[in-house]
Coordinates of C-alpha atoms in Angstrom, one line a residue:
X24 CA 0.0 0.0 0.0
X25 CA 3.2 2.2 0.5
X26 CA 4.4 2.1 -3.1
X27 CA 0.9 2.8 -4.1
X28 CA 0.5 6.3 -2.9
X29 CA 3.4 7.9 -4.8
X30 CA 2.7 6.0 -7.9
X31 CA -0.7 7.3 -7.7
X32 CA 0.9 10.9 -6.6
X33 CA 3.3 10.9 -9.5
X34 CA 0.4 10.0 -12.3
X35 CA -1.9 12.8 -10.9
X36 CA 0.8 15.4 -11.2
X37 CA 1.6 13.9 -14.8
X38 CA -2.0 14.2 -15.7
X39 CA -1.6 17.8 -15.0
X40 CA 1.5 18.5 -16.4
X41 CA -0.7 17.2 -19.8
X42 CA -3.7 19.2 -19.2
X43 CA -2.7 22.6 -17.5
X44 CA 1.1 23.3 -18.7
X45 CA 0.6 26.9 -18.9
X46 CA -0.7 27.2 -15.4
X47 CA 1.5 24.5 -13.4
X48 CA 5.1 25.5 -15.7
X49 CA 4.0 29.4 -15.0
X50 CA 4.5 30.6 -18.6
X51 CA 5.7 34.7 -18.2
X52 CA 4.3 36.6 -20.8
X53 CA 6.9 38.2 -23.6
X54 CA 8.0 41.8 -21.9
X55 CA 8.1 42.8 -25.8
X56 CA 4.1 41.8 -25.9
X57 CA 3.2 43.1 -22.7
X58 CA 5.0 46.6 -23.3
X59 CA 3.3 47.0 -26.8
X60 CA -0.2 46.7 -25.4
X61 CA 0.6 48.8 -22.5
X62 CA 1.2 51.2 -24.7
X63 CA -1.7 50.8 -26.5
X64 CA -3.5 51.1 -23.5
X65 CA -1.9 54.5 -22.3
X66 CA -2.2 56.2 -25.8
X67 CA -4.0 59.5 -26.5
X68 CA -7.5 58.3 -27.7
X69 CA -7.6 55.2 -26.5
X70 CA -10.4 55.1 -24.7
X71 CA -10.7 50.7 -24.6
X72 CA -13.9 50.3 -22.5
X73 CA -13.1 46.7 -21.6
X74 CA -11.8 45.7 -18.5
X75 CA -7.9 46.0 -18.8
X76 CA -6.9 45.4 -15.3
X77 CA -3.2 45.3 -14.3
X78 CA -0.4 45.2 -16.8
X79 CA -0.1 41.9 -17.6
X80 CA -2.4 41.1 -20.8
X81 CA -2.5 37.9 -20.6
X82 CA -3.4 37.7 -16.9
X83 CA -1.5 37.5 -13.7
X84 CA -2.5 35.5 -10.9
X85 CA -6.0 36.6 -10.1
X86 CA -6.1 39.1 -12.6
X87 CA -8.1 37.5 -16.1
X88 CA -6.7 38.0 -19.4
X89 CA -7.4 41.5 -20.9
X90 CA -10.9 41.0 -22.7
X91 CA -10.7 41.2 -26.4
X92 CA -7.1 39.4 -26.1
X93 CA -5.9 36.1 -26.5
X94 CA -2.5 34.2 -25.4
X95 CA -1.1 31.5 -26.6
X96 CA 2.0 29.6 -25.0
X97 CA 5.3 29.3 -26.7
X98 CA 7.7 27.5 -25.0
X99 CA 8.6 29.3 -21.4
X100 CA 6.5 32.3 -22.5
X101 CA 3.1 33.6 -23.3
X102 CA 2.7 35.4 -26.5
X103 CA -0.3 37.5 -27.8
X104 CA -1.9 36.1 -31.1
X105 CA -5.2 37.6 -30.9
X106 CA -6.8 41.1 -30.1
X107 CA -9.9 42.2 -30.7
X108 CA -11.2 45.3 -30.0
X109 CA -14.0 46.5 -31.7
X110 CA -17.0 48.6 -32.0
X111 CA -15.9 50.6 -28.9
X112 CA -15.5 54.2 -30.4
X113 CA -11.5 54.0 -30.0
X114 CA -10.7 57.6 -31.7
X115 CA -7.0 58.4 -32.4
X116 CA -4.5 57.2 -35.0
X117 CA -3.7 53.7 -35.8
X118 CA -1.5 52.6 -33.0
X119 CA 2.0 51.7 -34.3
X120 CA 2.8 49.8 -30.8
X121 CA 0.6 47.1 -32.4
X122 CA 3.1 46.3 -35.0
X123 CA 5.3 44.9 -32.3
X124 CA 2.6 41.9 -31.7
X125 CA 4.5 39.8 -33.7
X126 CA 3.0 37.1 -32.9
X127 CA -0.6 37.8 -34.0
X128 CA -2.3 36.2 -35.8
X129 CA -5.8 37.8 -35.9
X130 CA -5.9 42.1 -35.6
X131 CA -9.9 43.3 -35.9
X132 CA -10.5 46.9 -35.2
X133 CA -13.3 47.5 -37.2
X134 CA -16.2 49.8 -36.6
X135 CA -14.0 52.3 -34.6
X136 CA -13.1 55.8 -35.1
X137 CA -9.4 55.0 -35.9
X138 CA -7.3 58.1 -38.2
X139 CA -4.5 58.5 -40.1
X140 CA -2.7 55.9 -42.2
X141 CA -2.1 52.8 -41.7
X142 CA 1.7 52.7 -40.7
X143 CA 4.4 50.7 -42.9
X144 CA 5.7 49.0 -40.1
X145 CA 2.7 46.2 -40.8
X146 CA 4.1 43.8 -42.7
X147 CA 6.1 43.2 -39.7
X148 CA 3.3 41.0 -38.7
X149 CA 4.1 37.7 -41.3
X150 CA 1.7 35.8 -39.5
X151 CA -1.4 37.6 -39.4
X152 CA -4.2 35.4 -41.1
X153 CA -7.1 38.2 -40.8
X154 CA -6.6 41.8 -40.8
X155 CA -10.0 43.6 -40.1
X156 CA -9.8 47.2 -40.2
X157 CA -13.2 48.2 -42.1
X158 CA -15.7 51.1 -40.8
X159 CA -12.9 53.4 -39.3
X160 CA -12.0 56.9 -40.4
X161 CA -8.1 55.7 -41.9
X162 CA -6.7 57.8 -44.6
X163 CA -3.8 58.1 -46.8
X164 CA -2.6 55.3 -49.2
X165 CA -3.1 51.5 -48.8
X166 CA 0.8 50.4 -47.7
X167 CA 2.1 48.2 -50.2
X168 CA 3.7 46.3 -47.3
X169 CA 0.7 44.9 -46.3
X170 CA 1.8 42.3 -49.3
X171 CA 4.3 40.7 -47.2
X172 CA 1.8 39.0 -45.1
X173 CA 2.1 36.0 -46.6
X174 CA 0.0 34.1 -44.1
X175 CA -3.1 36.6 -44.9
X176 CA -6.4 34.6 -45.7
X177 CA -8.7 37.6 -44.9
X178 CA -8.4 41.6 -45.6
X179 CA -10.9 43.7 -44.7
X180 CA -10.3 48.0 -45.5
X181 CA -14.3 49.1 -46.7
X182 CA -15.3 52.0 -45.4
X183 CA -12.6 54.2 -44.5
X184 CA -11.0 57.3 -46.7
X185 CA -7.8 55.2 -48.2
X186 CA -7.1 57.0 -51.5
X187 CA -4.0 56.5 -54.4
X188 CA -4.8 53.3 -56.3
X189 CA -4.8 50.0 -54.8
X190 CA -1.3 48.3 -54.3
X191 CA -0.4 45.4 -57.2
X192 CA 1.9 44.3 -54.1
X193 CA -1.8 42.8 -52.6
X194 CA -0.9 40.2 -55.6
X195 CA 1.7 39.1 -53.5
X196 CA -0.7 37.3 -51.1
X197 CA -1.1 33.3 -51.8
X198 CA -3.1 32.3 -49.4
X199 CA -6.0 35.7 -49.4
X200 CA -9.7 34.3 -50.1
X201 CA -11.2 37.9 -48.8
X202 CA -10.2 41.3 -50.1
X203 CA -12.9 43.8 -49.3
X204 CA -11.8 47.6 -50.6
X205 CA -15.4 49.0 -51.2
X206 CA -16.4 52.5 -50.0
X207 CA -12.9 54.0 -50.5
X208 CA -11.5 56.7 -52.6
X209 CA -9.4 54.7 -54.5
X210 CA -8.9 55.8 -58.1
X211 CA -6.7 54.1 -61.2
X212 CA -7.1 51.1 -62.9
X213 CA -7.2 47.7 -60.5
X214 CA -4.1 45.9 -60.7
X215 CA -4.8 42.8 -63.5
X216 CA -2.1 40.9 -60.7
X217 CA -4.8 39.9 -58.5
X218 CA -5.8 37.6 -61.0
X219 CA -2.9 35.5 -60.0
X220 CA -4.4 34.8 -56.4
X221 CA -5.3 31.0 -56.3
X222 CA -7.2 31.5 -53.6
X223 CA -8.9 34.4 -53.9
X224 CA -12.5 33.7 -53.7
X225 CA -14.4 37.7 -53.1
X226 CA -13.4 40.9 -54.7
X227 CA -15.0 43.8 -53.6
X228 CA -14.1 47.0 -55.0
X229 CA -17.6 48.9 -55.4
X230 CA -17.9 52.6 -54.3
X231 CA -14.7 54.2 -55.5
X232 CA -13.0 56.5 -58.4
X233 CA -11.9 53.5 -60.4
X234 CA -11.3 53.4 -64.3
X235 CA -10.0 50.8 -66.8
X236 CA -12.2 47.9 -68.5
X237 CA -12.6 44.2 -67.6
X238 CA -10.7 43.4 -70.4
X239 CA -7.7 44.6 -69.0
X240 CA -8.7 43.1 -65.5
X241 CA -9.0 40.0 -66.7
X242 CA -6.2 39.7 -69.7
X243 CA -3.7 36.9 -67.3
X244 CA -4.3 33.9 -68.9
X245 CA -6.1 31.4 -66.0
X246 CA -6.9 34.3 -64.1
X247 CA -9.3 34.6 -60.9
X248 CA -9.8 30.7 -60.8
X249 CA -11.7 30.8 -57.3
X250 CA -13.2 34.3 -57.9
X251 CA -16.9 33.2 -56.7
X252 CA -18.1 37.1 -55.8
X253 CA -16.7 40.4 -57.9
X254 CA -18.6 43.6 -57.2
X255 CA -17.4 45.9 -59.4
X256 CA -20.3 48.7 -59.1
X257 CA -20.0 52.6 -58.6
X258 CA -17.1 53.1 -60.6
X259 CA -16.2 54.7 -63.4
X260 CA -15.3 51.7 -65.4
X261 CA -15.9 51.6 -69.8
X262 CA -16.3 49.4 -72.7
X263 CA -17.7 45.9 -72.9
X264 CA -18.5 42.6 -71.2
X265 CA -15.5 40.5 -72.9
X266 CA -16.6 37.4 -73.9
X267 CA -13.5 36.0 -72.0
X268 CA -15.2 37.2 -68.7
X269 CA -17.2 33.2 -69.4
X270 CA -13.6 31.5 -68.3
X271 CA -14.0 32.4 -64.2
X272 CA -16.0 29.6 -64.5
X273 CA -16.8 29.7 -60.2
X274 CA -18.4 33.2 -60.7
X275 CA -21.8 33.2 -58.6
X276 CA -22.5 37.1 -58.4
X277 CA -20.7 39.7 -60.7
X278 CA -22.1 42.6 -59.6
X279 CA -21.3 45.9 -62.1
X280 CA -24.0 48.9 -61.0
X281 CA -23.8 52.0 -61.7
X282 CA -20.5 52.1 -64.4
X283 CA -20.0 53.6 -68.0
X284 CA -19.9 50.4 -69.4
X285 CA -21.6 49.7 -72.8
X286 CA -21.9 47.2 -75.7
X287 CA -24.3 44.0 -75.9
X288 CA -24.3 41.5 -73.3
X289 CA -22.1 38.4 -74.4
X290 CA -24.3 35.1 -75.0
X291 CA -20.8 33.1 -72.9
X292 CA -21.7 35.1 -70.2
X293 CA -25.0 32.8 -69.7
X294 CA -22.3 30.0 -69.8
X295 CA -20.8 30.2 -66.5
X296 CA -22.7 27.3 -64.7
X297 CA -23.2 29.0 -61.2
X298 CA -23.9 32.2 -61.9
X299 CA -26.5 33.3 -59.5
X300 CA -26.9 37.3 -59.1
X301 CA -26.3 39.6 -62.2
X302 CA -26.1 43.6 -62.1
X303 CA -25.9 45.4 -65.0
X304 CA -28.3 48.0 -64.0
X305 CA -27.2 52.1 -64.8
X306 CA -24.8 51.6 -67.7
X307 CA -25.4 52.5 -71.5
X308 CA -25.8 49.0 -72.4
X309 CA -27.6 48.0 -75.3
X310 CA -29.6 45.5 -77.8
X311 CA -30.8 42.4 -76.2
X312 CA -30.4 39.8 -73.6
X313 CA -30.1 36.4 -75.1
X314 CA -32.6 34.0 -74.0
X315 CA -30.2 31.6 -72.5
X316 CA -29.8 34.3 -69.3
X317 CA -33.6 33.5 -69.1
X318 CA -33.1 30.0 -69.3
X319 CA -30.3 29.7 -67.0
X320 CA -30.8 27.0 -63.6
X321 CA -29.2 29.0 -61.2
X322 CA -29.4 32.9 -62.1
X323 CA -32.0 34.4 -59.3
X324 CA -31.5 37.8 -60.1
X325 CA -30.2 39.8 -63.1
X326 CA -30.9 43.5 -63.2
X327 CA -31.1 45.8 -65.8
X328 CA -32.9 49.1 -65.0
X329 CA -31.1 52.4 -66.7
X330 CA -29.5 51.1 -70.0
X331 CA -30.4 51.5 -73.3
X332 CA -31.4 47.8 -74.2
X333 CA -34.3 47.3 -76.8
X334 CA -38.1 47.3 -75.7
X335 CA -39.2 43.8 -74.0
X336 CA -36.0 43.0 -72.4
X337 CA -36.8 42.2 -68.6
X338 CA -35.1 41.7 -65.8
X339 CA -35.4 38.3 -63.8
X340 CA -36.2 38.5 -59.9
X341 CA -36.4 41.1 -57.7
X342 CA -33.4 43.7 -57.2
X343 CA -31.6 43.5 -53.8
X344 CA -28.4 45.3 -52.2
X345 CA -25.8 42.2 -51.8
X346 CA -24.3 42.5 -48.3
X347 CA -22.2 39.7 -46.4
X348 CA -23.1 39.4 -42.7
X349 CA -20.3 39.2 -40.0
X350 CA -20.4 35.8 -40.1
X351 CA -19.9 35.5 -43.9
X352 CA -16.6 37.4 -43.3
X353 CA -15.3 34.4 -41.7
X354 CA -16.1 31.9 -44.2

């Protein structure tokens, strides 16, 4: 019964050792970590209205982890990968001290009143997956650093005040699904790189100054091959639907309101098997719609108020802004 007892002893302790490392081994969170978010906390503006008690982040002792963000242990040391702080009316510009997380992997900000430009210093962060900075009051150019986040699946910069055109470096992100740039003042032609993104499954550009044709968007041989979503609409792109526009063959919504665009609509188009929501409303299109579009399996919605095609063409379903939810963004 004597050798039992600290056998017994000895497996319990393992069995903790196996479920609770970070709390038995008393991980110390990174001093680089912990003085970047102190910072944070301390800067003009930053008025965070969660609970960010004592100076350790990731907790200390009694003290929780600061709400909104999350530690992760690495090795002898806790590192923040996580924070989240949003929809809280932080006013000021976009702190720089963040940069210095270099372990995160997940930054949302969005729905803020965050200023000024995004600093340089971001691409620092090489394994940020999601970058979520949309519905803040950020100005100035989009960095071209930003395409040295190689690990980036989701990028979120709609409604802000970013101007100058949008970065071809963006191209340089193999594993982005998500790239949402609407409600900017971005002018210029979009970069015909982005066509090289494996990955990339939503485009959303709508609501700029932006000029150029689909034609030259789209002139990379194989380009877009995941592209499922492209909104395109109020812009100040010309000339025709390219017949070539058929090859993104995943295409479910093209969405190109409120344009200059002109010329017939392309019988291929009617081609693309999944094609579900079409906008062509308030361009100077004209003759008529082919009657494949009205034959089609899986097109719900294709609008066509405001052009100049010939009397009888119709539209098919009812005409609906196209929004993503919040949980959509995580898809």
């Amino acid at each position: 019964m004597a050798l039992r007892l600290p056998i017994a002893a000895f497996s319990l302790v393992l069995l903790l050792l196996l479920v609770f490392p970070p709390l038995l081994l008393d991980a110390k969170t990174l001093k680089r970590d912990m003085k970047a978010l102190n910072e944070i906390k301390a800067s003009l503006g930053w008025r965070v209205v969660y609970a960010w008690v004592g100076d350790d982040p990731c907790g200390d002792g009694d003290l929780p982890p600061w709400s909104g963000v999350t530690c992760s242990t690495q090795g002898d040391y806790r590192v923040v990968t996580e924070l989240e702080v949003y929809a809280v009316s932080i006013v000021g510009p976009f702190p720089t001290a963040v940069t210095n997380l270099l372990d995160l992997t997940r930054l949302d900000l969005h729905n803020n009143k965050l200023t000024g430009p995004i600093p340089p210093q971001i691409g620092r962060l090489k394994r940020l997956k999601m970058l979520n900075l949309r519905w803040n009051k950020l100005q100035d150019v989009i960095p071209p650093e930003i395409g040295e986040l190689k690990s980036l699946t989701h990028l979120h910069l709609s409604f802000n005040s970013f101007k100058g055109e949008i970065p071809k470096e963006l191209a340089n992100l193999p594993e982005l699904r998500y790239l949402y740039l609407q409600e900017n003042r971005l002018v210029g032609r979009i970069p015909p790189e982005l066509g090289t993104l494996q990955n990339l499954r939503h485009l959303d550009v709508g609501n700029n100054h932006l000029v150029g044709t689909i034609r030259e968007l789209i002139r990379i041989e194989g380009c877009f091959p995941a592209l499922r979503n492209l909104y395109l609409n109020n812009n100040y792109l010309t000339g025709g639907i390219p017949t070539q526009l058929a090859n993104l063959t995943k295409l479910e919504i093209l969405y190109l309101s409120y344009n200059k665009m002109s010329g017939i609509v392309p019988l291929g188009l009617s081609h693309i098997p999944r094609l579900t929501y079409l906008y062509l409303d308030h361009n100077q299109f004209s003759g008529r719609i082919p009657d494949a579009f009205y034959k089609h399996p899986f097109l719900k919605d294709m609008y066509i108020e405001g052009n100049a095609f010939r009397p009888g063409v119709k539209p098919i379903g009812i005409h609906k802004v196209l929004e993503l939810t919040d949980t959509e963004f995580l898809v």
